[in-house]
Coordinates of C-alpha atoms in Angstrom, one line a residue:
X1 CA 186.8 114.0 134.2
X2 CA 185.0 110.6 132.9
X3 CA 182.7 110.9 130.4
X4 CA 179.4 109.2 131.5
X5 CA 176.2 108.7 128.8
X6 CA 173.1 107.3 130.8
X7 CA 169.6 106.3 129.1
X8 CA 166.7 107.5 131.7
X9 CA 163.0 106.6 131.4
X10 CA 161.4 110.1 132.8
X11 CA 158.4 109.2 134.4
X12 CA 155.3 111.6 133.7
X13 CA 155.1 114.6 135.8
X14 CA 158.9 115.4 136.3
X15 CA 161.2 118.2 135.3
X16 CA 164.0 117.8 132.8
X17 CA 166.2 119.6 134.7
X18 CA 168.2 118.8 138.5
X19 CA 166.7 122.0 140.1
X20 CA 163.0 123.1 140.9
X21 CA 163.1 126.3 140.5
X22 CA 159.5 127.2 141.2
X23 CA 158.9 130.7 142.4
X24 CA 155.3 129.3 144.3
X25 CA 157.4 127.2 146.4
X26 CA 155.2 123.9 145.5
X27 CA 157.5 120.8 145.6
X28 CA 158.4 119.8 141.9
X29 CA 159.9 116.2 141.1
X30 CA 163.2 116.8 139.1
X31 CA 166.0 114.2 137.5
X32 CA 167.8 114.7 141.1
X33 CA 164.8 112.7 142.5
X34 CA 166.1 110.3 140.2
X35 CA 169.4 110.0 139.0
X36 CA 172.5 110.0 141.8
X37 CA 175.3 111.3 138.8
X38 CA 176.7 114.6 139.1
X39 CA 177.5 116.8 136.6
X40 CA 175.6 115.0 133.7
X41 CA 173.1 117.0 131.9
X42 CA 169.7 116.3 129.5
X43 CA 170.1 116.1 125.9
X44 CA 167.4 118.3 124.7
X45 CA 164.0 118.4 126.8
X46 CA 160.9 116.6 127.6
X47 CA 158.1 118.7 128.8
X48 CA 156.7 117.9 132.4
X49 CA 153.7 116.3 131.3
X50 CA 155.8 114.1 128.9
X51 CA 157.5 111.0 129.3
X52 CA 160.4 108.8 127.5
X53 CA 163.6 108.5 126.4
X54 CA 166.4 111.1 128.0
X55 CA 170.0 110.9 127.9
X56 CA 172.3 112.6 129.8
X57 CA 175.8 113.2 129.4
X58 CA 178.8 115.2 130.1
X59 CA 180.0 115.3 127.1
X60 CA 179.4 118.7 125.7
X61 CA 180.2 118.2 122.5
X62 CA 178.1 115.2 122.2
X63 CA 175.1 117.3 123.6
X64 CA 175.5 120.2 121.3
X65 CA 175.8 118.0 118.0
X66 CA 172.8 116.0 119.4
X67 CA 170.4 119.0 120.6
X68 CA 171.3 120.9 117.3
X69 CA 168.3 121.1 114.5
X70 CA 171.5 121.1 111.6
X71 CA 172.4 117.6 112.3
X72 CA 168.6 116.4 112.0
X73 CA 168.6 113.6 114.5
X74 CA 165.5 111.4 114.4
X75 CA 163.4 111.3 117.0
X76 CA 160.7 109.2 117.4
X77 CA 157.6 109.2 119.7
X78 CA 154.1 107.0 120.6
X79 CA 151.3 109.8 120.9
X80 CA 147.9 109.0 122.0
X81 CA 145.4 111.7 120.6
X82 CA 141.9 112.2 120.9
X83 CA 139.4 110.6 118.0
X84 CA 140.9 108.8 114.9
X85 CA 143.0 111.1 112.8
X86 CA 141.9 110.7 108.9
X87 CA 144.3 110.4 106.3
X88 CA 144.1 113.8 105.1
X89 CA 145.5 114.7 109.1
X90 CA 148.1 112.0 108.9
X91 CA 149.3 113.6 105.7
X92 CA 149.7 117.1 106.8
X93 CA 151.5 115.7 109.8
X94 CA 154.2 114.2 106.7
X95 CA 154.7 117.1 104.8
X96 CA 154.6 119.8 107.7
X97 CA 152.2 121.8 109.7
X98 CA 152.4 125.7 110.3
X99 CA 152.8 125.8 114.3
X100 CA 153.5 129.9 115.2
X101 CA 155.9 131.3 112.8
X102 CA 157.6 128.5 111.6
X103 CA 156.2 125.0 109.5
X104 CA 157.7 122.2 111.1
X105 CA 159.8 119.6 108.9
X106 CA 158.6 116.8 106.8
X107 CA 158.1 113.7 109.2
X108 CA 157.3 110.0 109.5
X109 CA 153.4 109.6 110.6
X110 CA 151.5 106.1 110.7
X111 CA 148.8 104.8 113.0
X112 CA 149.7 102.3 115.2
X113 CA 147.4 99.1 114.8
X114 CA 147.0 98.3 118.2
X115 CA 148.0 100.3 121.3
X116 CA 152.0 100.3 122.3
X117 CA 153.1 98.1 124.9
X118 CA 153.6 100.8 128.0
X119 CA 153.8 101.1 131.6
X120 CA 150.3 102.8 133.0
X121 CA 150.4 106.6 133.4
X122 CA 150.1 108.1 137.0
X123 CA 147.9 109.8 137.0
X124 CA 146.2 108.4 133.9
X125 CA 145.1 110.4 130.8
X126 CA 141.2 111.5 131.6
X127 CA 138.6 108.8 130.0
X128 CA 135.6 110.4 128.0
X129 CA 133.3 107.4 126.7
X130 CA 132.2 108.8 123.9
X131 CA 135.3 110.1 122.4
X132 CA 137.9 107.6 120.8
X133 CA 141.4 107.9 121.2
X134 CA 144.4 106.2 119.0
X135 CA 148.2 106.1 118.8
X136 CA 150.5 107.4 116.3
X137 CA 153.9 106.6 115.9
X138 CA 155.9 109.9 115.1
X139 CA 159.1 110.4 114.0
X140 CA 160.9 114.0 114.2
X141 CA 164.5 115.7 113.1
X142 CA 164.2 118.7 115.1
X143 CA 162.4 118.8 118.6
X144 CA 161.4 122.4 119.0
X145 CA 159.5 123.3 122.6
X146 CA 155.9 121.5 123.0
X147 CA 156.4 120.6 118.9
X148 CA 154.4 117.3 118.8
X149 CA 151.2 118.8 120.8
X150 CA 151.3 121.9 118.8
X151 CA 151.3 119.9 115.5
X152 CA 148.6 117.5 116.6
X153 CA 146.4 120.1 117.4
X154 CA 146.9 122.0 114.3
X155 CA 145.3 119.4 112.3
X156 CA 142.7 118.7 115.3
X157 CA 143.8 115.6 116.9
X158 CA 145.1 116.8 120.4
X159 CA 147.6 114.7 122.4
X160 CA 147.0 113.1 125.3
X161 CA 149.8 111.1 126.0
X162 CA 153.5 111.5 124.8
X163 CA 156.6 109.2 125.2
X164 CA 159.6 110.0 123.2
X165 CA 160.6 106.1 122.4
X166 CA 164.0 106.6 120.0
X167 CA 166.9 109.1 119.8
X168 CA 168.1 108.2 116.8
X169 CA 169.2 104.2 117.5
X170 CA 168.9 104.5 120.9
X171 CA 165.8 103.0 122.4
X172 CA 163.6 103.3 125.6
X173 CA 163.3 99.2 126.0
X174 CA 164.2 97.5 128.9
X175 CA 163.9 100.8 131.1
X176 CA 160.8 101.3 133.4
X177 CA 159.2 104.9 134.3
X178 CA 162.5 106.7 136.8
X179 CA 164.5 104.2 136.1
X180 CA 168.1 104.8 134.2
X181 CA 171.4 102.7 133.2
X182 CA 175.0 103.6 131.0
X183 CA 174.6 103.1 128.0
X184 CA 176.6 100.2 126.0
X185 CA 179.7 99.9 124.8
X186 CA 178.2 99.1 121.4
X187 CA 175.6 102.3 122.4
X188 CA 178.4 104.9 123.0
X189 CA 180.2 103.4 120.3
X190 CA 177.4 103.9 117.3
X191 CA 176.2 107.3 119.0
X192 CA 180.2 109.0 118.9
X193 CA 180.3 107.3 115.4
X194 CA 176.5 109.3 114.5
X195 CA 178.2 112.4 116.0
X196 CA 181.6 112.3 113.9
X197 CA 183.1 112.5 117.6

């Protein structure tokens, strides 16, 4: 079997999986509505009402040393959050936040001057007049379920909008919302050298 490696932009509102398996019957978009590949499968998740960076693979290997916490991946992500977090926030963000039963890992946290470069949202995040929103540029080693709302939240700044941008050097650029490509030669050849494979 070829190994195939694909970079998809997952437009907001769609399942990271190939199958709706929705027991109300309602019509759920999925990566099949997107991606004609057989057999390739997500490297870790984005929630449904997240968008971003996904790569899909075949490679099981690749996906297991990818998706595993141990090998502390980065991950980064653009997250639009209600009002203007104060430093105190951001900081707590840095050195961990206790989300559950478990405090997430130390992190990179800045505010981003101006607001990131990205395609509109359908349906866009909901406008209230009076409160402000900003962007913070997150990066992550783990990527446990709903991690980057639940921290947000914990130190009162809840997210609004959420698009992974980076898995480790890999980059969302040059993709638009549903649309996907192979990755590189140069690509495949850093990310197999990342994973020891």
């Amino acid at each position: 079997m070829t190994k195939r490696y694909m970079l998809f932009y997952k437009p907001y509102d769609v399942l990271t999986q190939f199958s709706d398996r929705d027991p109300g019957g309602t019509k759920r978009r999925t990566l099949k509505d997107y991606i004609p590949v057989a057999d390739v499968y997500p490297v870790g998740r984005l929630d449904r009402d997240s968008e971003g960076l996904l790569l899909l693979t075949n490679d099981g290997l690749l996906q297991h040393k990818l998706s595993d916490p141990k090998y502390q991946h980065e991950r980064t992500y653009w997250v639009q959050v209600e009002r203007i977090p104060d430093d105190a926030a951001l900081n707590q963000l840095r050195i961990g936040v206790d989300i559950q039963d478990y405090r997430t890992r130390p992190a990179k946290v800045h505010l981003l001057p101006e607001d990131p470069q990205l395609p509109p949202r359908d349906p866009p995040i909901r406008f209230r007049k009076n409160v402000p929103t900003a962007w913070l540029e997150i990066t992550l080693t783990e990527g446990r379920n709903r991690q980057v709302r639940r921290m947000t939240a914990a130190v009162g700044f809840p997210t609004l909008r959420l698009v992974r941008v980076t898995l480790a050097h890999l980059r969302l650029k040059g993709l638009e919302p549903g649309q996907w490509r192979d990755l590189t030669s140069t690509e495949l050849k850093q990310l197999l050298s990342l994973c020891r494979l």
